[in-house]
Amino acid sequence: MIPRTTHTEERPPVIAVLGHVDHGKSPLLDYIRKANTVSREAGGITQHVAAYEVEHDLPAGRQDAQGAKKRITFIDTPGHAAFQAIRARGAKLAAIAILVVAADAGVKTQTLEALESIRAANTPFIVAINTIDKPNADIARAQASLMEKDVFLETLGGDVPWTAVSAKTGQGVGELLDLILIVAELAEFKADKDAQATGYVVEANRDPKRGIAATLIITNGTVEAGGAVLAGRSIAPVRIMEDHLGKRLKQASFSTPVRLVGFDELPQVGAAFTSFKNKKEAEAAREALAPE
């Protein structure tokens, strides 16, 4: 058999947003994607991991800017201490992490937990010093609290990219997105659109009307309608596949978050998945797995 030629191309970055419970991670994402989810969460705290895709113009002065837009996928990981394990998985699934620190509070316990997750996953990260719109905001104090934890920021003698932002007014958000694209460009993330799709489960639940559904992040390859996906030991035919806005998709490729409906059992969050041409191939692959 002649091996298939691999054609790699640029892979949009997948970003995990981490930090303390009330330092403004979800409001920051809300501003970026122009949608308000915080009011729909219990107590204003994110209770699950969700994924969203946005587009952003390349930073001014980049060689290939030419008005082109780049895709960025965000994973909103919970900041509450009860969700430490989910947050750790979020860091491992991401290509780049954003560590959000409030300018009026500095580093807190869950900031340190998030930082440990980032370092354990060896994930490149950017610091976003948020809430700079507040009267008691003190960027210098927030920077000092980071330095005390060995987070040395660029322009202050270190190499960690950072920017000051306000999730309320949007100040600095464009610069944050610019930084993400610059870090991604330097990292040279690549993937093969023609390969079997692989990636991870970032969210799963039982829908009383539609059955078991899961949100998947594709890290390589393409998922196509008519095929099947094996996530851990769970199988779903690719019939109902939607983007983060609920729009039906016939195919999806790397870094795209998709909602797939019809799993035969609930897949575990963080489980790896692989796509197959049909359900029969997926079942054969499951039978070949070692028993749990």
Short mmCIF file of C-alpha atoms in Angstrom, two decimals:
data_model
loop_
_atom_site.label_atom_id
_atom_site.label_comp_id
_atom_site.label_asym_id
_atom_site.label_seq_id
_atom_site.Cartn_x
_atom_site.Cartn_y
_atom_site.Cartn_z
CA MET A 1 0.00 0.00 0.00
CA ILE A 2 1.32 3.44 -0.91
CA PRO A 3 1.33 5.62 2.20
CA ARG A 4 -0.92 8.67 2.07
CA THR A 5 0.95 11.92 1.72
CA THR A 6 0.60 14.17 4.74
CA HIS A 7 -0.32 17.77 4.02
CA THR A 8 -0.01 19.81 7.18
CA GLU A 9 -1.26 23.37 7.49
CA GLU A 10 -1.62 25.98 10.19
CA ARG A 11 -3.87 24.91 13.06
CA PRO A 12 -5.83 27.63 14.87
CA PRO A 13 -4.91 27.80 18.55
CA VAL A 14 -7.14 26.32 21.26
CA ILE A 15 -7.13 28.56 24.32
CA ALA A 16 -7.97 27.65 27.92
CA VAL A 17 -9.04 30.60 30.08
CA LEU A 18 -8.12 29.98 33.72
CA GLY A 19 -7.97 31.87 36.99
CA HIS A 20 -9.69 32.62 40.29
CA VAL A 21 -13.45 32.22 40.61
CA ASP A 22 -14.38 35.93 40.48
CA HIS A 23 -11.56 37.45 38.45
CA GLY A 24 -13.67 37.81 35.32
CA LYS A 25 -12.88 34.88 33.03
CA SER A 26 -16.42 34.39 31.74
CA PRO A 27 -17.13 38.14 31.35
CA LEU A 28 -13.92 38.37 29.32
CA LEU A 29 -15.10 35.57 27.03
CA ASP A 30 -18.54 37.19 26.88
CA TYR A 31 -16.99 40.39 25.59
CA ILE A 32 -14.92 38.50 23.03
CA ARG A 33 -17.83 36.52 21.61
CA LYS A 34 -20.44 39.24 22.14
CA ALA A 35 -22.77 36.97 24.12
CA ASN A 36 -23.88 37.00 27.74
CA THR A 37 -23.77 33.61 29.44
CA VAL A 38 -22.93 34.71 32.99
CA SER A 39 -26.55 35.62 33.81
CA ARG A 40 -27.62 32.10 32.82
CA GLU A 41 -25.14 30.40 35.16
CA ALA A 42 -25.99 29.46 38.74
CA GLY A 43 -24.80 32.27 40.97
CA GLY A 44 -22.86 33.77 38.08
CA ILE A 45 -20.28 30.95 38.31
CA THR A 46 -19.55 28.80 35.27
CA GLN A 47 -20.75 25.26 36.05
CA HIS A 48 -19.33 23.43 33.02
CA VAL A 49 -16.63 23.59 30.37
CA ALA A 50 -17.78 25.17 27.13
CA ALA A 51 -15.99 25.96 23.88
CA TYR A 52 -16.42 28.88 21.50
CA GLU A 53 -14.81 29.91 18.23
CA VAL A 54 -14.07 33.51 17.23
CA GLU A 55 -12.25 35.31 14.43
CA HIS A 56 -9.74 38.11 14.84
CA ASP A 57 -7.77 40.27 12.43
CA LEU A 58 -4.06 39.59 12.35
CA PRO A 59 -1.99 42.09 14.37
CA ALA A 60 -1.07 45.22 12.42
CA GLY A 61 2.30 44.99 10.74
CA ARG A 62 2.35 41.19 10.43
CA GLN A 63 3.69 40.07 7.04
CA ASP A 64 0.55 38.26 5.96
CA ALA A 65 -1.97 40.60 7.60
CA GLN A 66 -3.56 41.86 4.37
CA GLY A 67 -6.88 42.13 6.19
CA ALA A 68 -6.97 38.37 6.82
CA LYS A 69 -8.73 36.93 9.84
CA LYS A 70 -7.57 34.08 12.05
CA ARG A 71 -9.72 31.63 14.01
CA ILE A 72 -9.26 31.16 17.76
CA THR A 73 -11.06 28.56 19.88
CA PHE A 74 -11.63 29.30 23.57
CA ILE A 75 -12.33 26.80 26.34
CA ASP A 76 -14.00 28.44 29.33
CA THR A 77 -12.80 26.40 32.31
CA PRO A 78 -14.53 26.80 35.69
CA GLY A 79 -12.70 28.78 38.34
CA HIS A 80 -14.45 27.46 41.46
CA ALA A 81 -12.34 25.17 43.66
CA ALA A 82 -14.88 22.36 43.22
CA PHE A 83 -13.93 22.17 39.57
CA GLN A 84 -10.15 21.89 39.97
CA ALA A 85 -10.00 18.56 38.10
CA ILE A 86 -11.99 19.95 35.16
CA ARG A 87 -9.75 23.01 35.07
CA ALA A 88 -6.64 20.81 34.96
CA ARG A 89 -8.06 18.92 31.97
CA GLY A 90 -8.81 22.23 30.29
CA ALA A 91 -5.16 23.25 30.51
CA LYS A 92 -4.03 19.91 29.04
CA LEU A 93 -6.42 20.23 26.11
CA ALA A 94 -5.23 23.70 25.21
CA ALA A 95 -2.41 24.88 22.98
CA ILE A 96 -2.17 28.17 24.90
CA ALA A 97 -3.57 29.20 28.30
CA ILE A 98 -4.77 32.61 29.45
CA LEU A 99 -4.21 33.18 33.16
CA VAL A 100 -6.66 35.85 34.30
CA VAL A 101 -5.67 37.89 37.37
CA ALA A 102 -7.82 40.71 38.75
CA ALA A 103 -6.04 44.07 39.00
CA ASP A 104 -7.89 44.82 42.23
CA ALA A 105 -7.10 41.48 43.91
CA GLY A 106 -3.89 39.97 42.55
CA VAL A 107 -2.94 36.31 42.84
CA LYS A 108 -5.38 34.16 44.86
CA THR A 109 -5.56 30.48 45.84
CA GLN A 110 -7.31 29.34 42.67
CA THR A 111 -4.94 31.47 40.58
CA LEU A 112 -2.13 29.31 41.96
CA GLU A 113 -4.09 26.12 41.26
CA ALA A 114 -4.61 27.27 37.67
CA LEU A 115 -0.92 28.13 37.36
CA GLU A 116 0.02 24.66 38.63
CA SER A 117 -2.28 23.11 36.01
CA ILE A 118 -0.67 25.19 33.26
CA ARG A 119 2.85 24.31 34.36
CA ALA A 120 2.03 20.61 34.80
CA ALA A 121 0.69 20.52 31.23
CA ASN A 122 3.73 22.48 29.99
CA THR A 123 1.34 24.83 28.19
CA PRO A 124 2.51 28.24 26.90
CA PHE A 125 0.53 30.97 28.62
CA ILE A 126 -0.35 34.65 28.56
CA VAL A 127 -1.36 36.72 31.60
CA ALA A 128 -4.42 38.95 31.32
CA ILE A 129 -4.62 41.45 34.18
CA ASN A 130 -8.37 42.11 34.26
CA THR A 131 -10.75 44.59 35.98
CA ILE A 132 -8.54 47.60 35.20
CA ASP A 133 -11.74 49.65 35.01
CA LYS A 134 -12.30 49.37 38.77
CA PRO A 135 -11.40 52.39 40.96
CA ASN A 136 -9.15 50.27 43.21
CA ALA A 137 -7.33 48.55 40.32
CA ASP A 138 -3.57 48.41 40.84
CA ILE A 139 -1.74 46.83 37.91
CA ALA A 140 1.67 47.18 39.55
CA ARG A 141 0.46 45.34 42.66
CA ALA A 142 -0.99 42.53 40.52
CA GLN A 143 2.32 42.30 38.65
CA ALA A 144 4.23 42.13 41.94
CA SER A 145 1.98 39.34 43.24
CA LEU A 146 2.72 37.36 40.07
CA MET A 147 6.47 37.91 40.40
CA GLU A 148 6.27 36.53 43.95
CA LYS A 149 5.03 33.29 42.38
CA ASP A 150 7.83 33.20 39.79
CA VAL A 151 5.70 34.53 36.95
CA PHE A 152 8.02 37.06 35.33
CA LEU A 153 6.26 39.26 32.79
CA GLU A 154 7.64 40.72 29.57
CA THR A 155 8.85 44.34 29.88
CA LEU A 156 9.50 43.60 33.57
CA GLY A 157 12.53 41.36 33.09
CA GLY A 158 10.64 38.19 32.22
CA ASP A 159 9.37 36.31 29.17
CA VAL A 160 5.66 35.76 29.93
CA PRO A 161 3.49 37.81 27.55
CA TRP A 162 0.83 39.91 29.27
CA THR A 163 -1.65 42.70 28.76
CA ALA A 164 -4.05 44.71 30.90
CA VAL A 165 -7.73 44.33 30.03
CA SER A 166 -11.23 45.26 31.09
CA ALA A 167 -13.90 42.67 30.38
CA LYS A 168 -16.45 45.41 31.12
CA THR A 169 -15.27 48.10 28.69
CA GLY A 170 -13.25 45.95 26.29
CA GLN A 171 -10.06 47.93 26.86
CA GLY A 172 -7.03 45.80 25.95
CA VAL A 173 -9.06 42.86 24.59
CA GLY A 174 -7.85 43.48 21.03
CA GLU A 175 -4.26 43.47 22.29
CA LEU A 176 -4.92 40.18 24.10
CA LEU A 177 -6.19 38.56 20.89
CA ASP A 178 -3.13 39.95 19.06
CA LEU A 179 -0.88 38.32 21.66
CA ILE A 180 -2.65 34.98 21.23
CA LEU A 181 -2.06 35.02 17.48
CA ILE A 182 1.59 36.04 17.91
CA VAL A 183 2.27 33.25 20.46
CA ALA A 184 0.47 30.76 18.18
CA GLU A 185 2.51 31.89 15.19
CA LEU A 186 5.77 31.39 17.09
CA ALA A 187 4.64 27.94 18.25
CA GLU A 188 3.84 26.89 14.65
CA PHE A 189 0.85 24.66 15.43
CA LYS A 190 0.23 22.32 12.47
CA ALA A 191 -2.35 19.67 11.57
CA ASP A 192 -3.45 17.47 8.64
CA LYS A 193 -6.98 18.15 7.39
CA ASP A 194 -7.08 14.84 5.45
CA ALA A 195 -6.36 12.62 8.46
CA GLN A 196 -8.84 10.75 10.64
CA ALA A 197 -10.08 13.31 13.12
CA THR A 198 -8.68 13.12 16.64
CA GLY A 199 -9.20 15.33 19.64
CA TYR A 200 -10.79 15.49 23.10
CA VAL A 201 -14.15 15.63 24.83
CA VAL A 202 -14.56 18.92 26.73
CA GLU A 203 -18.20 18.56 27.80
CA ALA A 204 -20.80 15.76 27.88
CA ASN A 205 -24.38 15.51 29.08
CA ARG A 206 -27.68 13.66 28.68
CA ASP A 207 -30.18 15.75 26.72
CA PRO A 208 -33.70 14.62 27.70
CA LYS A 209 -34.95 15.22 24.16
CA ARG A 210 -31.98 14.29 21.98
CA GLY A 211 -30.01 11.77 24.01
CA ILE A 212 -26.34 11.79 24.97
CA ALA A 213 -24.36 14.69 23.51
CA ALA A 214 -20.76 15.85 23.83
CA THR A 215 -18.70 18.88 22.88
CA LEU A 216 -15.52 17.87 21.08
CA ILE A 217 -12.40 19.84 20.22
CA ILE A 218 -10.75 18.54 17.04
CA THR A 219 -6.96 18.70 17.19
CA ASN A 220 -6.20 16.97 13.87
CA GLY A 221 -8.07 15.76 10.80
CA THR A 222 -11.70 16.17 9.75
CA VAL A 223 -15.00 14.76 11.03
CA GLU A 224 -17.59 14.16 8.27
CA ALA A 225 -21.29 13.35 8.25
CA GLY A 226 -21.92 9.66 7.67
CA GLY A 227 -18.93 8.59 9.73
CA ALA A 228 -18.67 7.72 13.41
CA VAL A 229 -16.70 8.86 16.44
CA LEU A 230 -15.21 6.73 19.22
CA ALA A 231 -14.62 8.78 22.40
CA GLY A 232 -13.10 6.59 25.09
CA ARG A 233 -15.50 3.64 24.85
CA SER A 234 -18.48 5.72 23.65
CA ILE A 235 -19.60 5.70 20.01
CA ALA A 236 -21.74 8.19 18.12
CA PRO A 237 -22.71 8.16 14.44
CA VAL A 238 -22.02 11.55 12.84
CA ARG A 239 -25.62 12.52 12.07
CA ILE A 240 -26.34 15.51 14.29
CA MET A 241 -23.21 17.67 14.44
CA GLU A 242 -23.42 21.37 15.29
CA ASP A 243 -21.08 24.29 15.77
CA HIS A 244 -20.97 26.36 18.98
CA LEU A 245 -23.92 28.44 17.76
CA GLY A 246 -26.09 25.38 17.13
CA LYS A 247 -25.74 25.44 13.33
CA ARG A 248 -25.76 22.00 11.66
CA LEU A 249 -22.43 20.93 10.12
CA LYS A 250 -21.65 18.32 7.48
CA GLN A 251 -17.94 18.40 8.28
CA ALA A 252 -15.58 20.05 10.73
CA SER A 253 -11.81 20.23 10.97
CA PHE A 254 -9.09 20.95 13.51
CA SER A 255 -9.54 23.39 16.38
CA THR A 256 -13.27 23.61 15.66
CA PRO A 257 -15.53 22.91 18.66
CA VAL A 258 -18.46 20.69 17.65
CA ARG A 259 -21.50 19.35 19.47
CA LEU A 260 -22.14 15.71 18.51
CA VAL A 261 -25.43 14.05 19.48
CA GLY A 262 -26.16 10.31 19.68
CA PHE A 263 -23.49 8.64 21.83
CA ASP A 264 -24.42 5.18 23.08
CA GLU A 265 -23.01 5.98 26.54
CA LEU A 266 -21.81 9.11 28.29
CA PRO A 267 -18.18 9.85 27.28
CA GLN A 268 -15.79 11.02 29.97
CA VAL A 269 -14.72 14.66 29.90
CA GLY A 270 -11.10 14.74 28.80
CA ALA A 271 -11.37 11.45 26.87
CA ALA A 272 -9.57 11.24 23.53
CA PHE A 273 -11.67 10.60 20.43
CA THR A 274 -11.03 9.30 16.91
CA SER A 275 -13.28 9.46 13.86
CA PHE A 276 -13.98 6.51 11.54
CA LYS A 277 -15.58 6.07 8.12
CA ASN A 278 -18.54 4.25 9.63
CA LYS A 279 -19.97 2.85 12.86
CA LYS A 280 -18.75 -0.67 12.08
CA GLU A 281 -15.12 0.50 12.06
CA ALA A 282 -15.66 2.40 15.31
CA GLU A 283 -17.14 -0.70 16.95
CA ALA A 284 -14.20 -2.81 15.80
CA ALA A 285 -11.80 -0.27 17.31
CA ARG A 286 -13.74 -0.34 20.58
CA GLU A 287 -13.60 -4.14 20.72
CA ALA A 288 -9.81 -3.94 20.33
CA LEU A 289 -9.49 -1.70 23.41
CA ALA A 290 -8.24 -3.20 26.64
CA PRO A 291 -11.06 -3.82 29.14
CA GLU A 292 -11.44 -1.15 31.80
#
